[in-house]
XYZ file of C-alpha atoms in Angstrom:
406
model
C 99.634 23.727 -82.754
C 102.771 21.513 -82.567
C 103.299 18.463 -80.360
C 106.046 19.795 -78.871
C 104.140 23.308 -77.839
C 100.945 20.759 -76.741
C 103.634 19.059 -74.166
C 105.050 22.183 -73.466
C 101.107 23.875 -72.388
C 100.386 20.249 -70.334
C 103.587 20.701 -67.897
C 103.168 24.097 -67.523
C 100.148 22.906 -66.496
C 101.259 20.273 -64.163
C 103.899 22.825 -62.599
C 100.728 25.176 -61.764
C 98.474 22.272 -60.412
C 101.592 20.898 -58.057
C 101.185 24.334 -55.960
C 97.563 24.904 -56.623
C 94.651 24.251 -58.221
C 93.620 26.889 -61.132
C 90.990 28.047 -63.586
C 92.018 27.399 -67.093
C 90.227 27.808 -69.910
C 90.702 26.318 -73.478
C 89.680 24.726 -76.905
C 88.252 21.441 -76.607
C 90.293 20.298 -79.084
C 93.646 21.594 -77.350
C 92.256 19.595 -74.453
C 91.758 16.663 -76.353
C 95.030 16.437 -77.394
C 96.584 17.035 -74.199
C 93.766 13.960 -72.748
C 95.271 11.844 -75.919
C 99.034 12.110 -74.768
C 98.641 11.550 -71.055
C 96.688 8.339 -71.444
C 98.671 7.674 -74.607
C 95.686 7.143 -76.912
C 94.066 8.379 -80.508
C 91.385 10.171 -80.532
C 89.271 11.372 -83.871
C 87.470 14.923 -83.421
C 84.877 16.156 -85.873
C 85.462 19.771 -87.322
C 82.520 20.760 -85.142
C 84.125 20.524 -81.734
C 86.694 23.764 -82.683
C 84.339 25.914 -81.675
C 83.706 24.261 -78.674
C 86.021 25.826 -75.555
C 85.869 24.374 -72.161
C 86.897 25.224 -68.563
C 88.942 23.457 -65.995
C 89.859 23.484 -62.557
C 93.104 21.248 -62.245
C 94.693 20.181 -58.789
C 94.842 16.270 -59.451
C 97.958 14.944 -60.516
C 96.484 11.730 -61.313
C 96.377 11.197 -64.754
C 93.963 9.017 -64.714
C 91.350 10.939 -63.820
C 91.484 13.188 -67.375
C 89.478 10.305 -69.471
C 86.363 9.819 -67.805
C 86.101 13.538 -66.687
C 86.708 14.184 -70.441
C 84.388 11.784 -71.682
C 81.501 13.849 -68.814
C 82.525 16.938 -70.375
C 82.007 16.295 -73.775
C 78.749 14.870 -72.782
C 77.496 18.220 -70.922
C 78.418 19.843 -74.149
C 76.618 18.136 -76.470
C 78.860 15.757 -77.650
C 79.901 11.473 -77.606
C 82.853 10.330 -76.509
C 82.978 6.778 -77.954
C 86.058 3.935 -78.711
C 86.352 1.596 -81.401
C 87.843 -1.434 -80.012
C 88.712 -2.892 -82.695
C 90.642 -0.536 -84.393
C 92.198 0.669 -81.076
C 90.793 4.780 -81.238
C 88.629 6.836 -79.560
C 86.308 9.154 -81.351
C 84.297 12.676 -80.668
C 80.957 13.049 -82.439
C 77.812 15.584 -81.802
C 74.881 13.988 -80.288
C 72.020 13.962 -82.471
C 68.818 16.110 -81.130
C 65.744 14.198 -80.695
C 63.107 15.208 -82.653
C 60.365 16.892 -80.495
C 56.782 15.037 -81.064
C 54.135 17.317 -81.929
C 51.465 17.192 -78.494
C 48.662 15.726 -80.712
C 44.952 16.036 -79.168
C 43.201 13.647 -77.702
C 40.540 12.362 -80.173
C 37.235 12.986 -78.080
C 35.500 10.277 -76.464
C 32.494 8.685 -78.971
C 29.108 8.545 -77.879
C 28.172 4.822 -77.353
C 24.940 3.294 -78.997
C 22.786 1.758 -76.541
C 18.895 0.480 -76.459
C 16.850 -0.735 -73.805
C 13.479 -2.623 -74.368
C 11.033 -1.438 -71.262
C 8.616 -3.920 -69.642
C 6.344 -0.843 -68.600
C 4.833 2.219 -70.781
C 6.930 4.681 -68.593
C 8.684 6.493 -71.432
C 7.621 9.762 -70.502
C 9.538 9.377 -66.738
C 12.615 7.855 -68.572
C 12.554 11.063 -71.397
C 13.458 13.401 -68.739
C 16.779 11.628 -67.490
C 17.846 10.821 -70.990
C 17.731 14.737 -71.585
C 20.207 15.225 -68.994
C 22.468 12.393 -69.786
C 21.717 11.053 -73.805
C 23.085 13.339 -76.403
C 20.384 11.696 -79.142
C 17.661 9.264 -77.944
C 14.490 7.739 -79.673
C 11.524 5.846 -78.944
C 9.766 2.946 -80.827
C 6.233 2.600 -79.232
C 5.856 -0.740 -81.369
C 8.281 -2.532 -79.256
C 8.535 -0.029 -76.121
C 12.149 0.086 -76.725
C 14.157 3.150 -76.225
C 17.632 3.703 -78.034
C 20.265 6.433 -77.282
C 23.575 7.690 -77.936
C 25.580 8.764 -74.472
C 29.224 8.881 -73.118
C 30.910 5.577 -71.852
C 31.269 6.904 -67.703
C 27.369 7.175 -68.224
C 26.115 4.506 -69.201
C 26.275 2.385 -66.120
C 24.629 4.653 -64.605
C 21.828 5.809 -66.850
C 21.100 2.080 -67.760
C 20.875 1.549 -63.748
C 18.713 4.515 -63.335
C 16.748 3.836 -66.330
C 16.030 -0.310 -64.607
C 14.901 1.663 -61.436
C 12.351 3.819 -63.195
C 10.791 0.591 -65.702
C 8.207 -0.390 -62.734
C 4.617 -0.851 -62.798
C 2.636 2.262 -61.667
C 0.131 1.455 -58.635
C -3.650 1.763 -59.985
C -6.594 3.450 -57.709
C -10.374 3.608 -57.432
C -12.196 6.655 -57.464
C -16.403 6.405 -56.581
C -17.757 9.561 -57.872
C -21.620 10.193 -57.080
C -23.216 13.328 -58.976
C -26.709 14.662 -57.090
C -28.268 17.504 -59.126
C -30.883 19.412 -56.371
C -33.736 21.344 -57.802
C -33.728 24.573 -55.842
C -37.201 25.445 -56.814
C -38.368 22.228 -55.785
C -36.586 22.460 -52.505
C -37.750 26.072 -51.971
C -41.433 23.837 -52.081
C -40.615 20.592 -50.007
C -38.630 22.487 -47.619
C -41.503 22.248 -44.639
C -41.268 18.149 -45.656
C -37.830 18.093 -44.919
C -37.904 20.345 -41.735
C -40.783 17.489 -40.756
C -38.463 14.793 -41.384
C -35.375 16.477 -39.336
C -37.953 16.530 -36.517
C -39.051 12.943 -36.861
C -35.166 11.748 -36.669
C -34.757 14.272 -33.848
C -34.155 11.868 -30.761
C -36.379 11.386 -27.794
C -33.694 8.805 -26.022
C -30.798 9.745 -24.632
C -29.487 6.087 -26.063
C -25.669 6.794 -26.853
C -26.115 5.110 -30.161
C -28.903 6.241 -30.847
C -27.899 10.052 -30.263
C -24.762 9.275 -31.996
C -26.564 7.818 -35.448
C -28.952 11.361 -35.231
C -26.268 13.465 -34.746
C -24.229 11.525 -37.728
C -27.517 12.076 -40.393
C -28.000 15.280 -39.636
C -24.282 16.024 -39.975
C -24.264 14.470 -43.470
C -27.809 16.456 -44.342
C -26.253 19.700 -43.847
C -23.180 18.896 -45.772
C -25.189 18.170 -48.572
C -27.719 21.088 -48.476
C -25.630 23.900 -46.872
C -22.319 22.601 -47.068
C -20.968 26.000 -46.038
C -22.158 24.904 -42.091
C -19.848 21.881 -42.155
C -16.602 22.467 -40.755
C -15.050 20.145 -43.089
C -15.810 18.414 -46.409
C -13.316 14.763 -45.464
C -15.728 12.015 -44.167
C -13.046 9.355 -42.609
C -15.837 6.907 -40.662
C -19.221 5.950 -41.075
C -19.520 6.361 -45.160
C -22.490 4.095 -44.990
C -24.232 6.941 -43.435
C -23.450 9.448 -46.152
C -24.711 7.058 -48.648
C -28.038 6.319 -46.569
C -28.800 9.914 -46.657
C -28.195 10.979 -50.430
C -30.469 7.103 -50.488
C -33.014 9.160 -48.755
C -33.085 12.001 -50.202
C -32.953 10.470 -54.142
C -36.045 8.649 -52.933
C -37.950 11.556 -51.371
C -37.487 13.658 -54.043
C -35.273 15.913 -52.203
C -32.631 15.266 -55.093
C -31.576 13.141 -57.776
C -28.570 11.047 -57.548
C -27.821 11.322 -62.020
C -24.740 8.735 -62.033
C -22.728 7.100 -59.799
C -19.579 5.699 -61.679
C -16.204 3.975 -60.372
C -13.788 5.329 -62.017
C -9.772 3.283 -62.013
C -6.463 5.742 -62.677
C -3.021 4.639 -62.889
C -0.193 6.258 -61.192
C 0.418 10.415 -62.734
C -2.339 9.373 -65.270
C -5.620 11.152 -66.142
C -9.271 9.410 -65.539
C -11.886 11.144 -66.562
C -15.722 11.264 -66.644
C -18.016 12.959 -68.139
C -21.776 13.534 -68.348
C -24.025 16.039 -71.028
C -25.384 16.665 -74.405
C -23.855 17.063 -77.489
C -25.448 20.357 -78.518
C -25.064 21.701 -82.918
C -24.685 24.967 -83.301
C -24.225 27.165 -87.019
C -20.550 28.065 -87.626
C -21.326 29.329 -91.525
C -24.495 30.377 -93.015
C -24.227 31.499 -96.462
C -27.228 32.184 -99.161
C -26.526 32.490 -103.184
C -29.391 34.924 -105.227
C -29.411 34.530 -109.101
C -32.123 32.714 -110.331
C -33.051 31.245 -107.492
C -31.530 31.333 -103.898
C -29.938 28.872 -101.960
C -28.645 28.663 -98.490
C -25.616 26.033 -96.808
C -25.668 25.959 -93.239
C -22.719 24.773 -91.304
C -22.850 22.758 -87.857
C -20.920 22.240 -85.342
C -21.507 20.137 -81.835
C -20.151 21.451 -78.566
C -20.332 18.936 -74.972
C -22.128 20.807 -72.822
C -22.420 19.161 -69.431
C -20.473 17.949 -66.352
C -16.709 16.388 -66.632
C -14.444 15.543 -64.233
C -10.348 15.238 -64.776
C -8.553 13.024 -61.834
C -4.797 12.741 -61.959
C -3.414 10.614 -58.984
C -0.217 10.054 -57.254
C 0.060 7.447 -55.482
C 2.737 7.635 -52.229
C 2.082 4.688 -50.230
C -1.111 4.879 -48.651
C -1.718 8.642 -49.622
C -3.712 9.666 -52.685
C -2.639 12.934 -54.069
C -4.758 13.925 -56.761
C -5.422 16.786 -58.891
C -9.258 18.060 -59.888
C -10.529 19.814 -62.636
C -14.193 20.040 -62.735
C -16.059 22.066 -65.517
C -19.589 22.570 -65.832
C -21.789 23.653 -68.926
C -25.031 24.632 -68.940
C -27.218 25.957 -71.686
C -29.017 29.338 -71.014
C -31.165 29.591 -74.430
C -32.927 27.337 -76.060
C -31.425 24.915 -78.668
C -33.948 25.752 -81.468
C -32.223 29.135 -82.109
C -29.218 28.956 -84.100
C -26.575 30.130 -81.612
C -27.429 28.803 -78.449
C -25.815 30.862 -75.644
C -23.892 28.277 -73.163
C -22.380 29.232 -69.311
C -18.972 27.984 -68.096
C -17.439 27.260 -64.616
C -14.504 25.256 -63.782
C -12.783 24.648 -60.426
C -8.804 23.056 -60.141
C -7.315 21.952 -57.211
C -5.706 19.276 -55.742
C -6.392 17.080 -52.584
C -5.207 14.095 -50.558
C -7.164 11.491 -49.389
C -6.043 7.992 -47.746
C -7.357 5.047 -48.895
C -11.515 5.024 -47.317
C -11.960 8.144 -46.927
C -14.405 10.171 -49.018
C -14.657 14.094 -50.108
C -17.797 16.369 -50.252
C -17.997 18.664 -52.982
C -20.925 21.232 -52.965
C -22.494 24.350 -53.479
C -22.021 24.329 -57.161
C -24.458 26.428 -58.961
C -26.109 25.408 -62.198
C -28.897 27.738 -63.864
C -30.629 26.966 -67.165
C -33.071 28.509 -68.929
C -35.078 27.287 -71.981
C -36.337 29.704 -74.433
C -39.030 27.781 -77.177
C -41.329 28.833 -79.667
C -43.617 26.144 -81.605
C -47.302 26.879 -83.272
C -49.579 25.649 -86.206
C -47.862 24.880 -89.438
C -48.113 27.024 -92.068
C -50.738 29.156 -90.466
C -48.459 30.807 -87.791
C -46.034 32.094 -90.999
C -48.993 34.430 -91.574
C -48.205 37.797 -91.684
C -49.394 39.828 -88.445
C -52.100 36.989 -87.966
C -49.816 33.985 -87.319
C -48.496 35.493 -84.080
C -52.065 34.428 -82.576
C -51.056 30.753 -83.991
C -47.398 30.803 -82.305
C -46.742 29.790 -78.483
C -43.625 30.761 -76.928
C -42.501 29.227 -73.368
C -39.593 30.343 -70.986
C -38.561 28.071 -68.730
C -35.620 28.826 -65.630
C -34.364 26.227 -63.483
C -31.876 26.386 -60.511
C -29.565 23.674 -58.941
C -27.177 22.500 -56.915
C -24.396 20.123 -58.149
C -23.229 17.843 -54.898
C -20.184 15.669 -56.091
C -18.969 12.649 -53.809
C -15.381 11.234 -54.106
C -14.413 7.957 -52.749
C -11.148 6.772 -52.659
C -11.635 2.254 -52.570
């Protein structure tokens, strides 16, 4: 396109614009040129702006007004509008797209390394909170120290948590008394003791004095027919208790077979226990060639009375849990496979510091099967049986357990 037809477009243009504004659309280079002669400057255009076309709405006269509105359009279509002062020109050129950064992902969050050395053996408390809150966690028992791997908004926290748990458990007393009654011997002294509950019988009507009856007698019948108390709990007047099992050890009434004071820590197991260690054959094997041999394999089993206490310890409250099992032997231990009986109670109580449970009514029966007889001459056939002596023995009791908490 010439000068002459550029001039020619840009006063038609001006004609049109002095009645009304219009809509004209055209090549941003045609535009360019016609911006270049009304503000009488040069301006440099890349190849890449003829295929650019723009539209305009004309109505200002001012010429003015064509550079900067130019410069705004060239801008909304992706291209610069800059000038080189020093050599007196403008120039068009395309705006370079910014390179679009790849979203990278966040690198996880590493487990920090932490260990804590414990002042008290309370491991197995701490063990459950690190499996909530430790991805990997060890113990070393030679230094109590505990180590573990967790995430950083945890740690304050499970360090915090871990300080509130490291205390000293509270420790408790337990006095246990174990009375074994002879049944059989009761069955025989039972007109003694009906003489005795008449001699305490009171002929005052002292307060105290009525009171103290009423109290032994109370604590008689708990002992030998528990099932009349209406509760097992003695709160007051434990000296009382005591004077009568006293009595009764001395009388002959029953036998008090150990009274041990037993100390548990805090959700820790005490234990007692009182029996015999009894062998019995596992193996028995016998070889026959020239001569015969025979190898006879033992074993022991406990066969008694034991007694499991785990406390809790909640202020002035003991909760504890009981497990009581009780062995007895029901043949003789000179056979090979001695036959053995079994009972076990669990349960759990809770007792305040001074007061003392009753346990009774627990059955024991053993019998003892033995054979003895002259050496040698009771192996003779059919004759040794008149040099052999068997015996068969049966024995009932009553267990009566005492617990005291000091």
């Amino acid at each position: 396109m010439t000068l002459k037809t550029v001039q020619k477009l840009f006063l038609c243009l001006l004609l049109i614009s002095s009645v009304y504004a219009d809509k004209i659309e055209v090549p941003l280079r045609e535009f360019a040129s016609i911006v270049a002669t009304q503000n009488k400057v040069n301006i440099l255009i890349q190849e890449s702006v003829d295929e650019e076309k723009a539209t305009f709405l004309v109505g200002d006269k001012d010429n003015s007004i064509y550079l900067p509105a130019f410069k705004k359009m060239l801008f909304l279509k992706g291209f610069d509008f800059k000038e080189d002062k020093k050599n007196n020109f403008y120039y068009i050129e395309k705006i370079p797209e910014k390179e679009k950064e790849e979203k990278k992902e966040p690198e996880p969050i590493k487990d920090l390394f932490h260990s804590m050395t414990l002042k008290n053996i309370v491991f197995e408390d701490i063990e459950n909170l690190l499996k909530l809150h430790a991805s990997t966690y060890s113990y070393i028992k030679s230094t109590n120290t505990v180590a573990f791997f967790c995430k950083p908004e945890f740690l304050p926290q499970l360090t915090h948590q871990i300080e509130s748990l490291d205390v000293s458990f509270p420790q408790v007393q337990f006095k246990l008394t174990i009375l074994e009654t002879n049944l059989n011997d009761l069955k025989d002294r039972g007109v003694n003791l009906s003489a005795y509950m008449q001699t305490v019988t009171p002929t005052t009507t002292d307060a105290d004095t009525v009171a103290q009856t009423q109290s032994f007698n109370y604590f008689l019948n708990l002992i030998t027919m528990p099932y009349t108390a209406s509760s097992n709990v003695v709160e007051t007047s434990k000296t009382g208790l005591y004077g009568v099992l006293k009595y009764l050890n001395q009388e002959g009434f029953t036998e008090i077979k150990n009274s041990p004071i037993v100390t548990a820590r805090s959700h820790a197991e005490a234990s007692f226990s009182s029996g015999q260690n009894v062998p019995y054959i596992v193996q028995s094997s016998s070889f026959t060639q020239a001569s015969s041999t025979k190898n006879d394999s033992y074993q022991y089993k406990d066969v008694g009375l034991k007694i499991v206490l785990k406390p809790i310890i909640i202020g002035n409250d003991i909760n504890f849990d009981l497990t009581l099992t009780l062995e007895d032997i029901l043949s003789g231990l000179d056979t090979k496979t001695p036959i053995t009986s079994k009972k076990e109670l669990k349960s759990s109580y809770t007792l305040k510091k001074g007061e003392l449970l009753v346990l009774s009514g627990i059955n024991k029966e053993t019998q003892l099967d033995s054979s003895f007889g002259i050496p040698v001459l009771k192996d003779i056939f059919i004759v040794g049986e008149l040099f052999k002596f068997e015996s068969k023995s049966k024995t009932s009791s009553v267990i009566t357990i005492t617990i005291e908490v000091l």
